[in-house]
Coordinates of C-alpha atoms in Angstrom, one line a residue:
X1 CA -20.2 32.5 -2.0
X2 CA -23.3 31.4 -4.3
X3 CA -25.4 34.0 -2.4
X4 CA -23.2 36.7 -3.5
X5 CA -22.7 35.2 -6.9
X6 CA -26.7 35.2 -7.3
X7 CA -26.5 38.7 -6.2
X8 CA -23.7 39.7 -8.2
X9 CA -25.9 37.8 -11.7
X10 CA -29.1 39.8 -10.2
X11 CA -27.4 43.2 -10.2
X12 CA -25.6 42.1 -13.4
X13 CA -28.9 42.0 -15.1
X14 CA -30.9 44.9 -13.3
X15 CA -31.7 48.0 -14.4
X16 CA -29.3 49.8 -12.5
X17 CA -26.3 48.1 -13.9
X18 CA -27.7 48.1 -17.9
X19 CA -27.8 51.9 -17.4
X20 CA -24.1 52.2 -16.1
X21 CA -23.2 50.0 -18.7
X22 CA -24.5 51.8 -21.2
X23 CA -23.1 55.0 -20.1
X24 CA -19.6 53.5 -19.5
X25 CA -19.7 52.7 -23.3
X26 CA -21.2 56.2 -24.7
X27 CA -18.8 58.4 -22.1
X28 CA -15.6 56.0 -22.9
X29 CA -16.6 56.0 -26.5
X30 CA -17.5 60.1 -26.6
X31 CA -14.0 60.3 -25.3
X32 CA -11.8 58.3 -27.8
X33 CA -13.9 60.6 -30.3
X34 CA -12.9 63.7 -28.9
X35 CA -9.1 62.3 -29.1
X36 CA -8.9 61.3 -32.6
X37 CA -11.1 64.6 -33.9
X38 CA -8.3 66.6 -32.0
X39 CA -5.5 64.9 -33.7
X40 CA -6.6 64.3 -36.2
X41 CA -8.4 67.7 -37.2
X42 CA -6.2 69.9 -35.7
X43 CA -7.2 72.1 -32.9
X44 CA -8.9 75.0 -35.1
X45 CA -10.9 72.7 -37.6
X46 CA -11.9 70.8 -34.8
X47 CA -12.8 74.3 -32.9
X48 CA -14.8 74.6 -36.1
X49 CA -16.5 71.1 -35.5
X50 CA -17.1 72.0 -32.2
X51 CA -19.3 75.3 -33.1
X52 CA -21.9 72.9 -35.4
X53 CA -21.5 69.7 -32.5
X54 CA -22.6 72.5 -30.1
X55 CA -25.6 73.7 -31.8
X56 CA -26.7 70.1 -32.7
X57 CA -26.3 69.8 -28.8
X58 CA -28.5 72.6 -28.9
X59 CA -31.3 70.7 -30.9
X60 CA -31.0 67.7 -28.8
X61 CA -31.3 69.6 -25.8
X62 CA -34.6 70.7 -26.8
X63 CA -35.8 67.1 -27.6
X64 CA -34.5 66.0 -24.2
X65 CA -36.5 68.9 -22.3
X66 CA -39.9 68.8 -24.9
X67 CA -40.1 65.1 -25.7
X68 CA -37.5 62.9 -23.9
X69 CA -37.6 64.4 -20.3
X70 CA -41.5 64.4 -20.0
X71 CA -41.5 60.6 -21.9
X72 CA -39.4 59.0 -18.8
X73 CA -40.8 60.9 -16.2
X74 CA -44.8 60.6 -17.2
X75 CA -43.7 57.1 -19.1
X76 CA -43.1 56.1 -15.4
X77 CA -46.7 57.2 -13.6
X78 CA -48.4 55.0 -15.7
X79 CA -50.4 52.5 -14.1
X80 CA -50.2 49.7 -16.4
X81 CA -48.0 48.2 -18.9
X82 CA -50.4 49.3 -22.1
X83 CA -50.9 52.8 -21.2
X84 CA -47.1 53.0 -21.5
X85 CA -47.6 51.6 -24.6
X86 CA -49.8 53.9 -26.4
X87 CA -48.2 57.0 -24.3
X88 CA -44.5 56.0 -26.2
X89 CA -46.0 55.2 -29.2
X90 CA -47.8 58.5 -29.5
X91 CA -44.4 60.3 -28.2
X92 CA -42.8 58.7 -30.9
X93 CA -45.2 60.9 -33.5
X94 CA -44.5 63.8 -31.6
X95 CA -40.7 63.3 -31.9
X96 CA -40.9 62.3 -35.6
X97 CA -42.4 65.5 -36.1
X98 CA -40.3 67.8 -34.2
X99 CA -37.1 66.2 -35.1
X100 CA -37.6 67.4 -39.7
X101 CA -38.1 71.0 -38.2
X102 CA -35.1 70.6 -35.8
X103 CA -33.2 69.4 -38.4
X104 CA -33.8 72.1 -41.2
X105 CA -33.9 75.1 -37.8
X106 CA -30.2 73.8 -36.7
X107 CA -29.0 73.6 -40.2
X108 CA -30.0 76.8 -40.5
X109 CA -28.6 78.3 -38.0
X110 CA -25.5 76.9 -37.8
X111 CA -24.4 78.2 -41.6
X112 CA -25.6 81.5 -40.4
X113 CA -23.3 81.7 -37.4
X114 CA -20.5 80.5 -39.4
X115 CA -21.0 83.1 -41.7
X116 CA -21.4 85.8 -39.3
X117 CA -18.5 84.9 -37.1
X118 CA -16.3 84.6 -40.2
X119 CA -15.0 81.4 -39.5
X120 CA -16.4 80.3 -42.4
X121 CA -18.6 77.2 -43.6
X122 CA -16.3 74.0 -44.1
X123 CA -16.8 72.6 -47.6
X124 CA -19.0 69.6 -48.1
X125 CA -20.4 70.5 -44.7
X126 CA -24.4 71.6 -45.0
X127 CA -25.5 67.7 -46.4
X128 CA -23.3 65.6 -44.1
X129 CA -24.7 67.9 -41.2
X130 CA -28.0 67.7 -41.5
X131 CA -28.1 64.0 -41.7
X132 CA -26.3 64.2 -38.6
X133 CA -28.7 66.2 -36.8
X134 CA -31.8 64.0 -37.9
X135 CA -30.4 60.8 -37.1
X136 CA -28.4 61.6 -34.1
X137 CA -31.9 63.2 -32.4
X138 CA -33.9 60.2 -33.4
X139 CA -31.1 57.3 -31.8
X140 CA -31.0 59.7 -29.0
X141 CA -34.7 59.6 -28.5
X142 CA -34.6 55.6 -29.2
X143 CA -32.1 55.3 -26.2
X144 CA -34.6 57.0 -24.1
X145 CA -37.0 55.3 -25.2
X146 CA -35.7 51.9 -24.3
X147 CA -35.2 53.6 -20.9
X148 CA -39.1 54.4 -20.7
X149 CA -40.4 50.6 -21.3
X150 CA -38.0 48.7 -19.1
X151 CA -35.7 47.8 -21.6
X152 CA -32.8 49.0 -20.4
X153 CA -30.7 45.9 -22.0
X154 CA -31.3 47.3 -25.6
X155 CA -29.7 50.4 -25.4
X156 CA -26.9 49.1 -24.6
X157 CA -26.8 47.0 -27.8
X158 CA -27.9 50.1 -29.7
X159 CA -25.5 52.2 -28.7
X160 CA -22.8 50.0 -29.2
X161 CA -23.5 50.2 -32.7
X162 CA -24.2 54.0 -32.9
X163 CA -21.1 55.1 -30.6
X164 CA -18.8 52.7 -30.9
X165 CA -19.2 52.6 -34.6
X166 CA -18.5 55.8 -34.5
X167 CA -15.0 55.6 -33.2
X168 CA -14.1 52.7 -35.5
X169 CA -15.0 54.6 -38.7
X170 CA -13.4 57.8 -36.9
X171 CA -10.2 55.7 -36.8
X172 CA -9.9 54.4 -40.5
X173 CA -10.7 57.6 -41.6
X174 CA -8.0 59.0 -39.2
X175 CA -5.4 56.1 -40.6
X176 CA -6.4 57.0 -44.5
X177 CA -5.7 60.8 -44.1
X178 CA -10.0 61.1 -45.0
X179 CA -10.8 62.5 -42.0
X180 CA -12.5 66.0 -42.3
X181 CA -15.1 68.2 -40.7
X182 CA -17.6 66.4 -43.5
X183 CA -16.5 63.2 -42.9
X184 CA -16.9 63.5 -39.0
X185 CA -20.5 64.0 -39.9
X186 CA -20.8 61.7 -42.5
X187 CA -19.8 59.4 -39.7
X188 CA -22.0 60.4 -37.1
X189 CA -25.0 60.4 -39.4
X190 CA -24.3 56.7 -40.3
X191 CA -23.7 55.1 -37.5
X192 CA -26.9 56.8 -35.6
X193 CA -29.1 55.8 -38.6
X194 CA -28.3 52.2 -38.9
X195 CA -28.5 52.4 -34.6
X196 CA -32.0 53.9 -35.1
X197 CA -33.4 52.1 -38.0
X198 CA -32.7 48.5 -36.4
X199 CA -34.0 49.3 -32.6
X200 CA -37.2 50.5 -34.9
X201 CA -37.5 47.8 -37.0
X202 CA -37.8 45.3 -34.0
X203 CA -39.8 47.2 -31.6
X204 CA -42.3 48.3 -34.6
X205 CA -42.3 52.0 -33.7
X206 CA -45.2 53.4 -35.1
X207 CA -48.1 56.1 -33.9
X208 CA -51.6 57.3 -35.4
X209 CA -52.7 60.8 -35.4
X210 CA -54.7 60.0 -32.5
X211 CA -52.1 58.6 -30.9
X212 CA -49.6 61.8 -31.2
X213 CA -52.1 64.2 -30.0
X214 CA -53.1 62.6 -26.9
X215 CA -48.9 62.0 -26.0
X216 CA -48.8 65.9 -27.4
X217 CA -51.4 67.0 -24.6
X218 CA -49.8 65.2 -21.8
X219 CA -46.3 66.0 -22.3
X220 CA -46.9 69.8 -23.1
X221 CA -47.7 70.9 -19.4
X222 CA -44.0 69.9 -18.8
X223 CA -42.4 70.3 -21.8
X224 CA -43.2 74.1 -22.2
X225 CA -41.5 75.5 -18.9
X226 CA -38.5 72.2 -19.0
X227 CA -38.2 73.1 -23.0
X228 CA -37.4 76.9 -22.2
X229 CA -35.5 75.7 -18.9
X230 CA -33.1 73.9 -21.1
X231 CA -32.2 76.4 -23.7
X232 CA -31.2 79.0 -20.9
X233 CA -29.3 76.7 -19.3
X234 CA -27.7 75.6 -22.8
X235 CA -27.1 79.7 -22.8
X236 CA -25.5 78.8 -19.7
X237 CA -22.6 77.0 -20.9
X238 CA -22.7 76.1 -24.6
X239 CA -23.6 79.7 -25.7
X240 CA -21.2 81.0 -23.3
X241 CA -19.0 79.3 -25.6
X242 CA -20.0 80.1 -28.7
X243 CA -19.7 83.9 -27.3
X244 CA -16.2 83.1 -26.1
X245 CA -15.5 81.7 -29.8
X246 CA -16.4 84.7 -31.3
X247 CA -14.4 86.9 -28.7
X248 CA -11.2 84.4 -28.7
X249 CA -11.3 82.7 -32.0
X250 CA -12.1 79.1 -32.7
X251 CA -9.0 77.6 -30.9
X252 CA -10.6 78.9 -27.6
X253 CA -13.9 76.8 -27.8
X254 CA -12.1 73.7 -29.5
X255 CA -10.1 74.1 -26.4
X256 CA -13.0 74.1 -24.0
X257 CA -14.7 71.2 -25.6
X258 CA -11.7 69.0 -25.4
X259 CA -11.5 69.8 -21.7
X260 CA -14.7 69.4 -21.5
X261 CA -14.4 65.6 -23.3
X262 CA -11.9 64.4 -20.4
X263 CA -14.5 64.7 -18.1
X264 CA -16.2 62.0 -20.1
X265 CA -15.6 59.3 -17.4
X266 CA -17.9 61.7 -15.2
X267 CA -20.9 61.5 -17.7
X268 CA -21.5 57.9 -16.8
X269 CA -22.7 58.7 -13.8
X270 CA -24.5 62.1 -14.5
X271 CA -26.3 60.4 -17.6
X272 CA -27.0 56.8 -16.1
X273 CA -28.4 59.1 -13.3
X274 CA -30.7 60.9 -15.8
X275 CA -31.7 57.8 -17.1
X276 CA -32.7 56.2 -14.1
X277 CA -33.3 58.7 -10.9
X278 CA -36.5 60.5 -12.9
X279 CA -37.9 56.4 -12.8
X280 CA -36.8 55.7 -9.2
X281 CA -38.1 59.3 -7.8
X282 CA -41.7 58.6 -9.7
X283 CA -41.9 55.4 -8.0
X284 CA -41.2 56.6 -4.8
X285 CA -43.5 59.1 -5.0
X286 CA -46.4 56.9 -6.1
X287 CA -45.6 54.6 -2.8
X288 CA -44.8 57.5 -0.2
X289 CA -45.6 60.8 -1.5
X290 CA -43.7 64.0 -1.8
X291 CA -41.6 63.8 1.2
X292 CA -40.2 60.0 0.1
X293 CA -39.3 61.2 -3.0
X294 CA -37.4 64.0 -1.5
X295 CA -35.5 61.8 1.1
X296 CA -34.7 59.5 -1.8
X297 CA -33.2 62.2 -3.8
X298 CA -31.1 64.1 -1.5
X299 CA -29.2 61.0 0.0
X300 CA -28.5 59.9 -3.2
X301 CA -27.5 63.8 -4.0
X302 CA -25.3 63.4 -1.1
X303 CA -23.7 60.3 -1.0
X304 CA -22.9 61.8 -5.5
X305 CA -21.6 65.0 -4.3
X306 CA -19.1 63.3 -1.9
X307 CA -18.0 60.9 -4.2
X308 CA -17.0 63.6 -7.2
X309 CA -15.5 66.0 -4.4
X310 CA -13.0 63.2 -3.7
X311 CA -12.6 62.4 -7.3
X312 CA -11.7 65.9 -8.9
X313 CA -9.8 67.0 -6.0
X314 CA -7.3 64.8 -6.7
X315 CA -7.4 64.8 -10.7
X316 CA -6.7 68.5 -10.2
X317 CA -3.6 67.5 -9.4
X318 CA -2.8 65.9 -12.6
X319 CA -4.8 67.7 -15.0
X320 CA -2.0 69.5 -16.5
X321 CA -0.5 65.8 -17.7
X322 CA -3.4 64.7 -18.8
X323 CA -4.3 67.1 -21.4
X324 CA -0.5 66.6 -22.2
X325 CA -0.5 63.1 -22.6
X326 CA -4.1 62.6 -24.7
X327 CA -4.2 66.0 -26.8
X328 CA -0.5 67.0 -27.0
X329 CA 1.7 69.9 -25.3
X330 CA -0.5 72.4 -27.2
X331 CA -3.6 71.5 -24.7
X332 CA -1.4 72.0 -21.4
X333 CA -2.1 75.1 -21.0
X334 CA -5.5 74.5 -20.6
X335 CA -5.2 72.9 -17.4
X336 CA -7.1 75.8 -15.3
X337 CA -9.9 75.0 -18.0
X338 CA -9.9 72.0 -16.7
X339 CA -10.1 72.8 -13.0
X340 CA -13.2 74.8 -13.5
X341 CA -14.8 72.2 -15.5
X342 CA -14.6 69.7 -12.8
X343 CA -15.8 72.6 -10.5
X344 CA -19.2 73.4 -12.8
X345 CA -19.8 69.6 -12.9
X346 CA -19.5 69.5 -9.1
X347 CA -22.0 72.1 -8.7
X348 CA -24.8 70.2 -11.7
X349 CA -25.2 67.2 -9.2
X350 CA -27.1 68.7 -6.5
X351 CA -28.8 71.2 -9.2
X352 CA -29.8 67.5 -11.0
X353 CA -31.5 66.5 -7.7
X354 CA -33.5 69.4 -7.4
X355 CA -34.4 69.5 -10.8
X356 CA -35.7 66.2 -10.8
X357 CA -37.7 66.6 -7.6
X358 CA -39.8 69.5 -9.3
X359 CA -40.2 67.2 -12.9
X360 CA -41.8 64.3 -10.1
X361 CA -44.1 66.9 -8.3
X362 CA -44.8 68.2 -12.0
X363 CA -43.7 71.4 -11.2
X364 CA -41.7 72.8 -13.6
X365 CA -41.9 76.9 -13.0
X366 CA -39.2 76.6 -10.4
X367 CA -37.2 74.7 -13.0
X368 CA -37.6 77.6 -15.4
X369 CA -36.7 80.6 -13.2
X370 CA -33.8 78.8 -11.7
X371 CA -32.6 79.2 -15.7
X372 CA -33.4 82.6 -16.2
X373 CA -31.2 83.4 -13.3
X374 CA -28.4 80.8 -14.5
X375 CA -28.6 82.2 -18.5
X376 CA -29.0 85.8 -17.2
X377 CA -25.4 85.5 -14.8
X378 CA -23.7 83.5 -17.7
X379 CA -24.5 85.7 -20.3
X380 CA -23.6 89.2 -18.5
X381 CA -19.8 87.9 -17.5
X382 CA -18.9 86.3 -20.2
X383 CA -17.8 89.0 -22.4
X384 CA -15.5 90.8 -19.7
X385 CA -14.0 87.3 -18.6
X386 CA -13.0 86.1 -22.2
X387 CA -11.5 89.5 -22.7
X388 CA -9.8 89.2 -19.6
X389 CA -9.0 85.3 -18.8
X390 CA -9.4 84.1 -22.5
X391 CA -11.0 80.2 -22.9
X392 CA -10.6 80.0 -19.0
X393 CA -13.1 83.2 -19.1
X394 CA -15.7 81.0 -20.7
X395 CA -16.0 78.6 -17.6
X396 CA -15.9 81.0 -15.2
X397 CA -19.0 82.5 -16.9
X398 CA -20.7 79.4 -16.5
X399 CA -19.8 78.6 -13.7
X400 CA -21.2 81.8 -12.3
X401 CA -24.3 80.9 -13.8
X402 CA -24.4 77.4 -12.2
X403 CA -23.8 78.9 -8.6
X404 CA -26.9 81.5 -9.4
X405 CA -29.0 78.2 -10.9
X406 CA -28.5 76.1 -7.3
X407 CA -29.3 79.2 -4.7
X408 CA -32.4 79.9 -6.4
X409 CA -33.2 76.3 -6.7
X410 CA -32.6 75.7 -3.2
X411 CA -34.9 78.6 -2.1
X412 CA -37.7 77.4 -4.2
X413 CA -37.8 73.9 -2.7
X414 CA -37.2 75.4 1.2
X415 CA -40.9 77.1 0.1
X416 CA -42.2 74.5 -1.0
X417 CA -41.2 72.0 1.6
X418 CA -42.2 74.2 4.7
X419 CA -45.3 75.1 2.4
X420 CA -46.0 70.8 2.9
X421 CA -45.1 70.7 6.3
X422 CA -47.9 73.3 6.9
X423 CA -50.2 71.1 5.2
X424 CA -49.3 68.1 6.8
X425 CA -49.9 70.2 10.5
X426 CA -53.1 71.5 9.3
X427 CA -54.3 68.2 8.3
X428 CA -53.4 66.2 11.6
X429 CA -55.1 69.3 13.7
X430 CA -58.4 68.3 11.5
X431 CA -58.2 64.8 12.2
X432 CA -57.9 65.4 16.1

């Protein structure tokens, strides 16, 4: 019984369990969000909220894929403690940098599509919005960040206070009738800025010129092919919904985000996985090479795949009730939706695993193609499915895409692993 209790306190205090911690908080908080913006919005304002939440996604998906991505992975294949140091500290320039053109390039945007689509831009919006974007990128990278140096513990302290912050003002403004698309950003934008400003008080984040250029040149070799990866594959699900919103009306995306928000629970894994597999696949690479990093990262692909598969085969079953119960009788219907979520999800796992093989070989082209393919499938169905299945149309677009995404990905590696095989042969024949 002690043995298992020290190895209970030991796991307790790894790095594994910080992560899964960390990620039960943001996916369980990310969830009670999504419920009280619902209600409390009303299914088009919030379909409204959920066109600006989608291109702020947008934003951060490109700091994940230039900045964030290429920080964790590289962050990891540094030999000693300092050089992880300086690399961070010269990341952090970068993403200081890219995060005031972000900010004013999604503002931007975002107002113009509103315009366009006619759904109109919300009063008291533009301020509240942009503050959102700025501080929810940096806290975003911070949490990363933390990730990157080993300290998994303080995200989890920071994100208390930026996600589940979030829900507590989200409530009283929900009680005291205040709660608005501004005041949803308003929120978000607070409670990511105090988050951000504390974790950077006390690590004393700061970076020279010196410092950003030299991160700049090491991350770019990934960050150009995983930065244009990630937008297709945004194109692949988000802009299939912002097509589908403009097809169907704003009712049809706010009804494909809150779907999409059940499926929180699932996040914890998909995010603690992204948080912590890049690390584990770099360190088996540096002790066994190419083909340890690959065993590594298909049995924990499989042993993930089988897992989900049991789980959303039999929350299929119930997802009808479940929308029903959380959202109101007005979300039932969207039960199919729901369905082909858990289906596109099902198919990201193994896609993660290859994906992450690539980013620890450090190549990325692969990565890119794969995305072409995925954005090019996604894009060319969505338009006939929403005009023929409605919201359910938009899923089935991308989950299109996601099938075209894992066969191409799956073909790439076959090369490239019978392309090392061939080198391993070669090399033993020389030696004998």
């Amino acid at each position: 019984m002690e043995l298992r209790g020290l190895q209970l306190h030991k796991f307790a205090r790894g790095r594994s369990a910080q992560t899964i911690a960390d990620q039960i908080l943001v996916s369980a908080s990310n969830f009670l969000t999504g419920i009280i913006l619902v209600r409390g919005l009303g299914l088009e304002a919030f379909g409204k909220f959920t066109i600006a939440y989608v291109i702020l996604l947008l934003a951060n998906s490109v700091q994940l894929s230039f900045i964030s991505s290429p920080m964790i992975t590289l962050g990891s294949l540094c030999a000693t403690a300092d050089d992880r140091r300086e690399f961070v500290r010269g990341v952090f320039g970068v993403q200081v940098i890219f995060c005031a053109i972000a900010t004013m390039l999604t503002v931007g945007v975002t107002v113009v599509y509103m315009t366009i689509d006619r759904s109109g831009v919300p009063p008291h919006f533009v301020l509240p919005f942009a503050l959102a974007v700025c501080l929810y990128l940096l806290q975003d990278w911070l949490r990363r960040y933390f990730f990157t140096v080993g300290k998994a513990q303080d995200s989890l302290w920071n994100d208390a206070i930026s996600y589940g912050g979030q829900v507590i003002v989200l409530s009283l403004l929900w009680a005291t009738h205040w709660l608005t698309i501004g005041t949803a950003f308003w929120t978000i934008a607070l409670t990511s800025g105090i988050a951000f400003f504390i974790g950077a008080i006390l690590e004393r984040l700061r970076s020279t010129q010196i410092e950003t250029r030299h991160a700049w040149r090491r991350i770019r070799s990934l960050s150009i092919d995983l930065g244009i990866a990630n937008q297709l594959q945004w194109l692949v699900y988000q802009g299939a919904m912002l097509v589908g919103a403009s097809v169907a009306g704003p009712q049809a995306a706010g009804g494909v985000r809150a779907t999409q928000n059940v499926i929180g629970p699932v996040n914890i894994a998909f995010q603690a996985m992204e948080n912590i597999v890049p690390i584990r696949a770099a360190e088996e690479m540096r002790l066994g090479g190419l083909q340890r990093a690959a065993r590594f990262l298909f049995r924990f692909g499989a042993a993930g795949f089988v897992a989900l598969l049991v789980v959303f085969s039999a929350a299929s079953l119930l997802s009808g009730r479940f929308l029903s119960f959380f959202y109101g009788h007005q979300l039932r219907v969207y039960a199919g939706v729901l369905n082909l979520q858990m289906f596109y999800f099902l198919l990201a796992w193994p896609i993660r695993q290859l994906t992450f093989l690539f980013r620890t070989i450090e190549s990325t082209r692969p990565i890119l193609v794969s995305s072409v393919v995925a954005a090019l499938v996604s894009m060319s169905l969505v338009y006939p499915m929403v005009r023929g299945y409605g919201a359910l149309g938009i899923v089935m677009a991308a989950v299109g895409g996601q099938i075209g995404n894992l066969v191409y990905l799956a073909i790439a590696w076959m090369r490239v692993s019978a392309s090392s095989n061939t080198h391993i042969v070669d090399a033993a024949e020389i030696q004998s």
